[in-house]
Coordinates of C-alpha atoms in Angstrom, one line a residue:
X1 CA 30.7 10.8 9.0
X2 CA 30.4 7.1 9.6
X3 CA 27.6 5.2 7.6
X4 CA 24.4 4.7 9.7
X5 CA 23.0 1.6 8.6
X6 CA 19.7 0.9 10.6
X7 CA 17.2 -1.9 10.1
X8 CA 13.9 -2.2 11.5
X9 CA 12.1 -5.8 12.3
X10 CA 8.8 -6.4 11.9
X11 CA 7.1 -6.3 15.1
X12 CA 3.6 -7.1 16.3
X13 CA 2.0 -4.2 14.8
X14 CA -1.4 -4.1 14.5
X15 CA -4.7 -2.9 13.6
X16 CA -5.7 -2.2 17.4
X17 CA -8.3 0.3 17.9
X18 CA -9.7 -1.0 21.1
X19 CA -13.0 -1.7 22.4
X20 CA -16.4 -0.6 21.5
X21 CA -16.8 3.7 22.7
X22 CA -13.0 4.1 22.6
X23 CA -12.3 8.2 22.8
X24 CA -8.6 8.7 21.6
X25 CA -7.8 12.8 22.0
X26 CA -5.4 15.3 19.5
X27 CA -2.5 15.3 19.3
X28 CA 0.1 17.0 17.0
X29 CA 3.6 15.1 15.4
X30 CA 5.5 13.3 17.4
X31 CA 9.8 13.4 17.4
X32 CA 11.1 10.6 15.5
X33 CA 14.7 9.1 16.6
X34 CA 16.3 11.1 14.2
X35 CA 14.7 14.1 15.4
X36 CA 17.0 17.5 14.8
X37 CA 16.3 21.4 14.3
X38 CA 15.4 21.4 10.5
X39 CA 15.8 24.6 8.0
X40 CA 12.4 25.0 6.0
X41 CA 14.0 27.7 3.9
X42 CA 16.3 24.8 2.9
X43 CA 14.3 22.5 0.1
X44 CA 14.8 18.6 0.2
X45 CA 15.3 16.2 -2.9
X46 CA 13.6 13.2 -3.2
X47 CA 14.2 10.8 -5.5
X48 CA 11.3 8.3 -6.1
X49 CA 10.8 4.8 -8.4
X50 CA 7.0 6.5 -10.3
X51 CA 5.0 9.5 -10.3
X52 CA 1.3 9.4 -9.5
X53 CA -0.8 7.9 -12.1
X54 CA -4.2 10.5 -11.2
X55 CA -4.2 13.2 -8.1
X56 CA -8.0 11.6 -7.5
X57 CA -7.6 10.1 -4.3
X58 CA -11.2 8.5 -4.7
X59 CA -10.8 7.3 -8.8
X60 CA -7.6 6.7 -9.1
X61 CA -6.9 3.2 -10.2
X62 CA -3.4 2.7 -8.3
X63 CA -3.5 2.3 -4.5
X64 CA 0.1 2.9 -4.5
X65 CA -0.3 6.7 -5.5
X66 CA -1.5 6.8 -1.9
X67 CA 2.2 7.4 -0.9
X68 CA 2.4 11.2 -2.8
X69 CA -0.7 11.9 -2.8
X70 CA -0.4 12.1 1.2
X71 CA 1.6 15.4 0.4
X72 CA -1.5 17.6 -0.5
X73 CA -4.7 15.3 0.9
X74 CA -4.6 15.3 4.2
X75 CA -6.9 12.2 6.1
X76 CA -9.1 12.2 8.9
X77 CA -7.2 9.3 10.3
X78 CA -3.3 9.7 10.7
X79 CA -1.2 6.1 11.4
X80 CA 2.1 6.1 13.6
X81 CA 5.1 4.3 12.2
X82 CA 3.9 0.9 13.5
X83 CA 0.3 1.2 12.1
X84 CA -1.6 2.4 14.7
X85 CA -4.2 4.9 14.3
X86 CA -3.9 8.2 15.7
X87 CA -6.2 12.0 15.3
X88 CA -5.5 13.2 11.7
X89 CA -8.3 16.1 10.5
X90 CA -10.6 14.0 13.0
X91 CA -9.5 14.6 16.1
X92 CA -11.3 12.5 18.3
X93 CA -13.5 9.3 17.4
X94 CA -16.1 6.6 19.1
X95 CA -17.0 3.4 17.5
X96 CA -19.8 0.8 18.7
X97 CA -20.9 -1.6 16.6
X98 CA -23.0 0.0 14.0
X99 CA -21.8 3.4 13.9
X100 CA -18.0 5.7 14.0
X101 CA -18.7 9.0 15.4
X102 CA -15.9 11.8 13.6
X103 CA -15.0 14.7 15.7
X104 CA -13.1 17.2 13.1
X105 CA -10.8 19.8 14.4
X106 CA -11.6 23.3 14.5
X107 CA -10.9 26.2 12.3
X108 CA -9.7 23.4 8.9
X109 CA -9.6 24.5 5.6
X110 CA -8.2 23.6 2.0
X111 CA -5.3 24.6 0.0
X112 CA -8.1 26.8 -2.0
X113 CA -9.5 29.1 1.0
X114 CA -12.4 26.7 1.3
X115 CA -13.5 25.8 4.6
X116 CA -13.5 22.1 5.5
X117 CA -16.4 20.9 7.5
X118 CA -18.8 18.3 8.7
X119 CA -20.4 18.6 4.9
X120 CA -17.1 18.6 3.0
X121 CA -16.5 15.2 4.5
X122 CA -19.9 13.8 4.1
X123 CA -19.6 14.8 0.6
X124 CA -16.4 13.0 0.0
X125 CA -17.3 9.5 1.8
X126 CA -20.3 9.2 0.0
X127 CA -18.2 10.0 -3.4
X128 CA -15.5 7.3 -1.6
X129 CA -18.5 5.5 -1.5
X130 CA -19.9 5.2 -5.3
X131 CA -19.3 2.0 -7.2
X132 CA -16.6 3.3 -9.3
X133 CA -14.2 4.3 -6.8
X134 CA -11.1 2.4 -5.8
X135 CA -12.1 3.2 -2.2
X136 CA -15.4 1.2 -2.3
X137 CA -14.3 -1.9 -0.7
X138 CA -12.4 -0.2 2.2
X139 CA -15.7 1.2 3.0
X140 CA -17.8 -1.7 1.7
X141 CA -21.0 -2.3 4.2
X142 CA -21.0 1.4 5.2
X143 CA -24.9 2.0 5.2
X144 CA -24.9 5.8 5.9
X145 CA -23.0 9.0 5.9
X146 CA -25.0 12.0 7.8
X147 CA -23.2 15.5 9.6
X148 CA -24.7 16.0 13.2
X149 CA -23.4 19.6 13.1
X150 CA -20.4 21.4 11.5
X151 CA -17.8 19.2 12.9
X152 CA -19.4 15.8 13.6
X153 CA -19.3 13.1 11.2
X154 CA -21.4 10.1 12.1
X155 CA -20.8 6.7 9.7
X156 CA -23.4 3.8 10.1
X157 CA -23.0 0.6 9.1
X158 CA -24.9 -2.4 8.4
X159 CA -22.3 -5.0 9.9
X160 CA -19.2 -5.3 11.1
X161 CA -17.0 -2.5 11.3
X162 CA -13.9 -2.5 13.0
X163 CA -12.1 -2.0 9.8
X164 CA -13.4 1.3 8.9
X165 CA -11.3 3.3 11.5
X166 CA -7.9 2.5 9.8
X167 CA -10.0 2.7 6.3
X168 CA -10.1 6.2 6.9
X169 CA -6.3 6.7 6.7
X170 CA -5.9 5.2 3.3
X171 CA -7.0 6.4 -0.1
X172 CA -10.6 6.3 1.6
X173 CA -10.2 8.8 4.4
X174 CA -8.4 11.6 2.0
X175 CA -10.6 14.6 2.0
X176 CA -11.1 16.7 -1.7
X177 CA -12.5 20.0 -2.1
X178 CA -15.4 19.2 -3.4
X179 CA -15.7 22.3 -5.6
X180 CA -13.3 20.1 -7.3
X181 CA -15.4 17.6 -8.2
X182 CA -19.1 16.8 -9.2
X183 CA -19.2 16.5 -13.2
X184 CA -16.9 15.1 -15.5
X185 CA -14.7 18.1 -16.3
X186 CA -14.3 18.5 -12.7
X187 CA -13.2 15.0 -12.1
X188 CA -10.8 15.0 -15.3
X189 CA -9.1 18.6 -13.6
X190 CA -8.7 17.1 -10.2
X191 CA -6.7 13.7 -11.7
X192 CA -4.3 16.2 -12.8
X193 CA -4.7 19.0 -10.4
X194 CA -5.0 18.2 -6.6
X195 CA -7.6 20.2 -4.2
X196 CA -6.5 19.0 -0.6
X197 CA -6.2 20.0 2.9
X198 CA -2.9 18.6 3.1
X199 CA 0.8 19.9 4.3
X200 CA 1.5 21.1 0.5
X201 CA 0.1 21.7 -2.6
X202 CA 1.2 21.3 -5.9
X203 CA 3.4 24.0 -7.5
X204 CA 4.9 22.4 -10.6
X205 CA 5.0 18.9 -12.2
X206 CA 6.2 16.8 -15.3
X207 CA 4.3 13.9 -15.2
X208 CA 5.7 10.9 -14.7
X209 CA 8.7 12.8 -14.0
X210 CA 9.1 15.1 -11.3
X211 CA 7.1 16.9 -8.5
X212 CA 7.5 20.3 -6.5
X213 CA 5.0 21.1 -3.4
X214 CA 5.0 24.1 -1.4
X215 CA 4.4 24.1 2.1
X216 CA 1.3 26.1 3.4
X217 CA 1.5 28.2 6.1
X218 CA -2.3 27.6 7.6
X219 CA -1.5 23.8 7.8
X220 CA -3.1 22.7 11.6
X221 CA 0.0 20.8 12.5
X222 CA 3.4 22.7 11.3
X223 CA 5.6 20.5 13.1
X224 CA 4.7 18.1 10.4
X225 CA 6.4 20.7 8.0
X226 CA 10.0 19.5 8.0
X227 CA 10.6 22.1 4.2
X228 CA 8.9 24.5 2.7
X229 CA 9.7 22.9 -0.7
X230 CA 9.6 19.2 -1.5
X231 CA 10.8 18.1 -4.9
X232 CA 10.2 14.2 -6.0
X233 CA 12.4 13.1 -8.5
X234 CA 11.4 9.8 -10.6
X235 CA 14.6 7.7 -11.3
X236 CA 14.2 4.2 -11.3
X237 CA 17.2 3.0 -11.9
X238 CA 18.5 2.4 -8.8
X239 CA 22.1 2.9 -9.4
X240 CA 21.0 6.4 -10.2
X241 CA 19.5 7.1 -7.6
X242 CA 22.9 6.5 -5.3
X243 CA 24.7 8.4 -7.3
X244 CA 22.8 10.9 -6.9
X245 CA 23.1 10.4 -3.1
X246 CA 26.5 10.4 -2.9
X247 CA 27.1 13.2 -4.8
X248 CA 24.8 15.6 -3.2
X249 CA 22.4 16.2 -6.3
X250 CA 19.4 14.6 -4.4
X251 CA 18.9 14.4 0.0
X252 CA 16.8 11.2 0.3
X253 CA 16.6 7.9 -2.2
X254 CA 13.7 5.5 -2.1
X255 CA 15.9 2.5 -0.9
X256 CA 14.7 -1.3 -2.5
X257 CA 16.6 -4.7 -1.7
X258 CA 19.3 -4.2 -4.6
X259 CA 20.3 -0.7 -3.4
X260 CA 20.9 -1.6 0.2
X261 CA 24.4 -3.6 0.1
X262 CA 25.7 -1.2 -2.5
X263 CA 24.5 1.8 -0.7
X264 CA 26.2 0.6 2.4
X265 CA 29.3 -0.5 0.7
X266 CA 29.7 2.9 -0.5
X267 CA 29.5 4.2 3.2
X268 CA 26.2 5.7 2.8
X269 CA 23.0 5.9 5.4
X270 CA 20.5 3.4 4.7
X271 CA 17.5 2.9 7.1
X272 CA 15.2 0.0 5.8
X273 CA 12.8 -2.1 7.7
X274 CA 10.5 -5.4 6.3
X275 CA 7.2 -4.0 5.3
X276 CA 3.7 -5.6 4.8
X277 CA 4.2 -4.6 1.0
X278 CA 4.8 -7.5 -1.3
X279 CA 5.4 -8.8 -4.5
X280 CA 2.9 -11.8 -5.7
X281 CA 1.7 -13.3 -9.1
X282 CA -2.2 -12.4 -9.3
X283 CA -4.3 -14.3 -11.5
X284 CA -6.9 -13.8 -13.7
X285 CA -9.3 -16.8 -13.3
X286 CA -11.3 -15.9 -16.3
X287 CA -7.9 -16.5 -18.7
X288 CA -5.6 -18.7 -19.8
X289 CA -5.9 -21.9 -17.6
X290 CA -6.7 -20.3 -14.5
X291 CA -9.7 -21.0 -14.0
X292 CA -8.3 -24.3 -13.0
X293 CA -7.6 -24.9 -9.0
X294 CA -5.2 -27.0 -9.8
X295 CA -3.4 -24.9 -12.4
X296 CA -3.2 -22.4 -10.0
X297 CA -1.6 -25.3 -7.4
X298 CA 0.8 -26.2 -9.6
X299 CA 2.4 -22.8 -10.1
X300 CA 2.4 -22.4 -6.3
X301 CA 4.3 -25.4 -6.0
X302 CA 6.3 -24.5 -9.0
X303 CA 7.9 -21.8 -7.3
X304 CA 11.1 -21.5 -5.1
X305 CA 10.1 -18.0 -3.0
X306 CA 13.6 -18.8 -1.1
X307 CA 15.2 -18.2 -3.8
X308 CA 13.7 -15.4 -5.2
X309 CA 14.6 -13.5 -1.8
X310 CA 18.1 -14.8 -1.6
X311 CA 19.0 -13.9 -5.4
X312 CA 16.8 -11.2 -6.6
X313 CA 16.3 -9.7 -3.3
X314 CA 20.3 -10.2 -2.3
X315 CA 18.8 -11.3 1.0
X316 CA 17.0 -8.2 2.4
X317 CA 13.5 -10.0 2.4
X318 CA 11.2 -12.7 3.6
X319 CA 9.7 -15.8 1.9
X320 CA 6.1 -15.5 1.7
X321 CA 3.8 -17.8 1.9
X322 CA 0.5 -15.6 2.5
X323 CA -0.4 -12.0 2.3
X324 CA 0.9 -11.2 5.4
X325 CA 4.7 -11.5 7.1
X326 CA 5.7 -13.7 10.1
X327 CA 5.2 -12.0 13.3
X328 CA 2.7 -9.6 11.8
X329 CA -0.4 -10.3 13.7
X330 CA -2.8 -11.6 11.1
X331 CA 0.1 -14.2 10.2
X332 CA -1.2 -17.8 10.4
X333 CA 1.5 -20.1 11.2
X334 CA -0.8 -22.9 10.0
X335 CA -0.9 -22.0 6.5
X336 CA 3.4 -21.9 6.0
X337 CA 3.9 -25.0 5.1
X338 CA 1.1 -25.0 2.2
X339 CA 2.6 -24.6 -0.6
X340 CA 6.2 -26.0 -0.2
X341 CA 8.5 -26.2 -3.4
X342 CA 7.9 -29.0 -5.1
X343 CA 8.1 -29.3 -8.5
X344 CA 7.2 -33.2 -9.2
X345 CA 4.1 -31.8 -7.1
X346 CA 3.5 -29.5 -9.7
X347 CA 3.9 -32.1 -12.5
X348 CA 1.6 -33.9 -11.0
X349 CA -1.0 -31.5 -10.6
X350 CA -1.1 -30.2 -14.1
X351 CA -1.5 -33.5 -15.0
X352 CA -5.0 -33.8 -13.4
X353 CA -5.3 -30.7 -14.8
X354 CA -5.3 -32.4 -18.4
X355 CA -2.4 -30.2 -19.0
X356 CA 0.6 -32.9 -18.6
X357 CA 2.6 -30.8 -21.5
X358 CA 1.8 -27.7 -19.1
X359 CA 1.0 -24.5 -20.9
X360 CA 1.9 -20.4 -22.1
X361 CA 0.4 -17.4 -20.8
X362 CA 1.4 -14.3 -20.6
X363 CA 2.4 -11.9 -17.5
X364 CA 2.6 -8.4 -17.2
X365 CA 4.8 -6.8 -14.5
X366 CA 6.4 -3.3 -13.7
X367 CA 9.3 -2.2 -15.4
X368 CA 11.5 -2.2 -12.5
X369 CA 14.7 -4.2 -11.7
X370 CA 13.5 -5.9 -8.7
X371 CA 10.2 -6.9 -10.2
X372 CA 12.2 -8.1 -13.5
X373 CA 15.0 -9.7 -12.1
X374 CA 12.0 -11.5 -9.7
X375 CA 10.1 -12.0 -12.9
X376 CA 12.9 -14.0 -14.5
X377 CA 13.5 -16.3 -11.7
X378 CA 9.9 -17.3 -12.0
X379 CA 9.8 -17.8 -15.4
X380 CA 12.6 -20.1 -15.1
X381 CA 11.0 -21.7 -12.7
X382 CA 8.2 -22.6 -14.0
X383 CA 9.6 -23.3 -17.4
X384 CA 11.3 -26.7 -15.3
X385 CA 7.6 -28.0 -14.8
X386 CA 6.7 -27.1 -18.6
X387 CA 4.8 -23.8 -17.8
X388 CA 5.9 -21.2 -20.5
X389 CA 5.5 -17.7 -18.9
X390 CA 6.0 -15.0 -21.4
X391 CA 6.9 -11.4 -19.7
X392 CA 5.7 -8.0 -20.6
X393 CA 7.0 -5.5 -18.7
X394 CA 4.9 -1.9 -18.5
X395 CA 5.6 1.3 -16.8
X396 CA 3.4 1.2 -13.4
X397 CA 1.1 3.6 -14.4
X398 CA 0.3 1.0 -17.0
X399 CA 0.5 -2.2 -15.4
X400 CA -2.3 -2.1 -12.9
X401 CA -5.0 -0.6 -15.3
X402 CA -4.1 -2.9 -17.8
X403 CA -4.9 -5.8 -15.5
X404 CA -7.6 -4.5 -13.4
X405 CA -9.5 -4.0 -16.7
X406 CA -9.0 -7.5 -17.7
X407 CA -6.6 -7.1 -20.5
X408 CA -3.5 -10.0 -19.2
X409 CA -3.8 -13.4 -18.3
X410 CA -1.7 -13.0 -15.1
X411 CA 0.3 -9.9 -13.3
X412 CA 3.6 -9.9 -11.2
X413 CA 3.4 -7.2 -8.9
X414 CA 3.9 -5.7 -6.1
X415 CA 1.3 -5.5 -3.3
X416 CA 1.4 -2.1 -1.5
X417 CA 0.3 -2.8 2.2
X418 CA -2.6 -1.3 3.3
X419 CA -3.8 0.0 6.9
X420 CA -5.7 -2.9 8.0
X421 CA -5.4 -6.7 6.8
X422 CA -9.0 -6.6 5.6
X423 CA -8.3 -3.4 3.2
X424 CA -5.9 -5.5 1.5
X425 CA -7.9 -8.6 1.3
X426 CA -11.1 -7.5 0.4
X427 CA -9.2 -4.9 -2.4
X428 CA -7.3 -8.1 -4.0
X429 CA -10.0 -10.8 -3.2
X430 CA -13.4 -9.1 -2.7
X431 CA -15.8 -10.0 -5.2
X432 CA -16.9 -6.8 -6.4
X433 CA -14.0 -5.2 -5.9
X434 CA -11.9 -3.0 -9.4
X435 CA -9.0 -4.6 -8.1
X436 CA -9.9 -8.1 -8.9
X437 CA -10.5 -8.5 -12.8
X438 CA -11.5 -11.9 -11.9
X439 CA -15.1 -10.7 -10.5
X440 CA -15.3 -13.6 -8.7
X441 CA -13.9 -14.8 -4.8
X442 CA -13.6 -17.9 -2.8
X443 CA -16.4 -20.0 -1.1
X444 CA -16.8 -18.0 2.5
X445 CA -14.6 -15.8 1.4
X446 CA -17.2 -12.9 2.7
X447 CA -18.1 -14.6 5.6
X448 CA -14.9 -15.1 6.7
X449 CA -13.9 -10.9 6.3
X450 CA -17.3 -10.3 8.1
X451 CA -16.0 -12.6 11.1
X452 CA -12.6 -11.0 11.3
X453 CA -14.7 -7.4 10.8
X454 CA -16.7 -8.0 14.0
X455 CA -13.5 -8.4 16.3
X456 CA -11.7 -5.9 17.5
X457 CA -9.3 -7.2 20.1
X458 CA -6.2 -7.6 18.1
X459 CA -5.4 -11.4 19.2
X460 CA -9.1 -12.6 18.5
X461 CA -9.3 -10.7 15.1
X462 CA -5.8 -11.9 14.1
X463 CA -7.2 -15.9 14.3
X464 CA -10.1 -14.5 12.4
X465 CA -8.0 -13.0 9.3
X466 CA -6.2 -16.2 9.4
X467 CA -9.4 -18.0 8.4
X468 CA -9.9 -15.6 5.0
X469 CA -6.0 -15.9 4.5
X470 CA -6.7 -19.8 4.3
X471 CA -9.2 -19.4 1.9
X472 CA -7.7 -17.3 -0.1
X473 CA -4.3 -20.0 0.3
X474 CA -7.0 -23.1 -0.3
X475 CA -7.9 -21.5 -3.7
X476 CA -4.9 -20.0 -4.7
X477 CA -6.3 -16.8 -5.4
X478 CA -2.3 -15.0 -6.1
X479 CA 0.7 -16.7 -5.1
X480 CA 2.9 -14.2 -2.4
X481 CA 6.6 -14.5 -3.3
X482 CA 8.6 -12.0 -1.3
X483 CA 8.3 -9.4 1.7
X484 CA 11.2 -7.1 1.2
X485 CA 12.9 -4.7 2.9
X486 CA 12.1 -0.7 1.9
X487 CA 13.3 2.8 3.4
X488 CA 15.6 5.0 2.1
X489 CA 19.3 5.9 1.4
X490 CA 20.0 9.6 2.9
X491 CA 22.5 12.2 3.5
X492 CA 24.0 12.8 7.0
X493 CA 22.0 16.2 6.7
X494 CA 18.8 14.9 6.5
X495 CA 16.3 15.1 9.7
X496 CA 13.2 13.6 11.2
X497 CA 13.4 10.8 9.1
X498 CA 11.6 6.9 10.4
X499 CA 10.8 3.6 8.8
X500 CA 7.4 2.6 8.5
X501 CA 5.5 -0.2 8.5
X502 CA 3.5 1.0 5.3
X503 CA 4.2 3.6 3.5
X504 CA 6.3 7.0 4.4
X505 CA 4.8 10.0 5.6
X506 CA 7.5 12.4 5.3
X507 CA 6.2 14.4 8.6
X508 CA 8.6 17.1 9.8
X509 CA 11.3 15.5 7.7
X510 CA 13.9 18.1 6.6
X511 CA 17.2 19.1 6.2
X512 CA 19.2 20.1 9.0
X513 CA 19.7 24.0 9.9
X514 CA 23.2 24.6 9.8

């Protein structure tokens, strides 16, 4: 069969969830364009770049382990591929300005027997809640959690809110048994152990190496069951994983920039689109220099992101110059040219810095190609204006503890993209937030989020997150380098497969009946 090579643009997708009181009804999965008659007797192989660094939707420390952990958690708010939100265990919603009203589907239950009511989600939002969850800031202002009755959730808040609808279809709105969790043998089961309501649960593992989930047959939507077996795979080289493409051992590849010309020279399916996920050089302000503005200048001028995207990312990706890509509606076209490459700029800056012999520090950064081959390219970069950028490279389940904790001066990474701008911003920039070792934000930085929080037509709110994208660009809180191109490489007899604009769902993909 001829090699299907599709790519996706970004389009204006958005976090548009309407006016004050809007009612959106159930619905079940939708057919995707490469819709077909899948065999669930038939299992599909998945080859991935990590495992999941804790099955704890609520205290993990990784936001990317949001992408398996959608196997066996199921949320009460479901995206579409372009973002939007749509019924997930909550089948209906309002919103006004200080409270979202959660109408749950009938008849739910978990993996376990359990059943899954107004109370089973009350007690999970308020443990979303609790200061040492990585969900906190996605739900930060929320003032109150209460059940009205056994399948009405009501969610008060003491500000703006037109965040929290997409909030709760991330990491935040993933509902645990909670007879999982409650004491601290509990919680230490459950990071290895899942206790969902999702399409599958967990019926083997090597950590950090591979993972099988079974289907279950009480699931509320099984035309979101594309198997009855789903086995992920970890290989990150990505060589590898082609290989095992082309040769039949595995059905579906996680597909980055230096796979796609390969994979496609080698006659092979390849559907990738530009996503909102990114890789950026995050600071800690407390270390090293950083802690000077114009340090932090200086390395943003320092850098070629052009570059970067036509070398390490053979092409497939965008420069950045904020958090966000162009034609993604909280872009701001104002803040492009910001930061152009300029490295007498840079000189000069570390100059007033008192630093005219520039300085060393250390990075870490994932052990992957892309993000070493990108690593490289900065490090020579920056080594042209005297900056001396050491590398460390650490498997992912490594890397973003070690830096959240405090432990590196800086951290080249990859931003996963989150359901709504402000998720992201307030998780990288918020004060308060685990993600931001720093402990410490931008002048107006809250006021600005607030603002952009109290908006909810899309236009209006996207001017408002370009005001905290420019303070986070006026203080140089991370420097955005690339948006790349991500999907996968796939066998002809793979169905039901899409693109997305965040991460993939894997709804009612399967493998073909023959």
């Amino acid at each position: 069969m001829a090699v299907v090579s599709r790519r996706s643009p970004i389009r204006l997708w958005g976090a548009a969830i309407g006016a004050c009181a809007v009612l959106l009804t159930a619905c079940g999965s939708t057919p995707t364009e490469n819709s077909g008659v899948a065999d669930p007797a038939v299992p599909l192989h998945y080859a991935t770049v990590f495992g999941v660094s804790s099955f704890d939707p609520h205290k993990t420390r990784i936001t990317s382990d949001a992408t398996m952990l959608n196997m066996v958690y199921d949320r009460l708010v479901h995206r579409d591929a372009a973002g939007q939100p749509v019924p997930g265990l909550a089948e209906a919603w309002e919103i006004d300005e200080r409270s979202l009203t959660l109408h749950l589907r009938e008849g739910l239950t978990f993996s376990g027997g359990a059943v899954l009511d107004a109370d089973a989600v009350v007690a999970n939002l308020r443990r979303a809640l609790e200061p040492d969850s990585i969900t906190a800031p996605m739900l930060a202002g929320v003032s109150g959690v209460a059940a009205s009755d056994d399948r009405t959730v009501v969610v008060s808040f003491d500000g703006p809110g037109a965040q929290y609808v997409l909030a709760l279809s991330d990491l935040a709105g993933m509902i645990v048994d909670p007879g999982a969790f409650g004491n601290p043998d509990k919680d230490a089961r459950l990071a290895l152990t899942p206790a969902g309501a999702g399409r599958y649960v967990l019926a083997a593992s090597r950590p950090g190496a591979e993972y099988e989930f079974t289907a279950r047959a009480d699931y509320w939507d099984p035309e979101a069951i594309g198997t009855d077996t789903f086995v992920w795979t970890v290989m990150t080289d990505p060589q590898a994983r082609l290989s095992a493409v082309s040769a039949g051992d595995i059905d579906v590849a996680i597909t980055t920039p230096l796979m796609i010309d390969a994979a496609e020279q080698q006659g092979l399916r390849v559907e990738t689109a530009l996503r909102l996920d990114h890789m950026a050089l995050n600071f800690n302000r407390t270390r090293s220099e950083f802690g000077k503005l114009e340090v932090r200048k200086a390395i943003a001028h320092a850098i070629d992101r052009q570059a970067i995207a036509d070398t390490a990312m053979e092409g497939h990706a965008e420069a950045a110059t904020q958090n966000f890509p162009k034609d993604y509606f909280a872009y701001d076209p104002d803040l492009a040219d910001d930061y152009r490459y300029d490295p007498e700029k840079a000189r000069q800056l570390l100059a007033d810095a008192g630093l005219p012999n520039g300085f060393s520090f250390t990075a870490i950064l994932l052990n992957l190609p892309e993000n070493v081959q990108v690593a490289q390219i900065v490090q020579q970069q920056l080594a042209q204006v005297g900056i001396d950028m050491k590398l460390e490279p650490l498997p992912p389940s490594d890397a973003s503890p070690t830096f959240y904790r405090g432990d590196a001066d800086a951290f080249l990474t990859t931003f996963t993209g989150r359901s709504d701008p402000a998720l992201l911003l307030s998780a990288l920039f918020g004060e308060n937030s685990p993600q931001n070792p720093s402990r410490t934000t931008a002048p107006g930085f809250r006021e600005a989020l607030d603002a952009a929080n109290r908006e909810t037509d899309l236009q209006v709110r996207g001017d408002r997150l370009g005001e905290v994208s420019k303070t986070v660009s006026d203080n140089v809180l991370a420097v955005p380098l690339v948006f790349f191109e991500l999907g996968s490489t796939l066998t002809d007899r793979v169905v039901g497969y899409e693109t997305n604009l965040l991460i993939d769902e894997w709804r009612g993909v399967g493998i073909a009946a023959s």
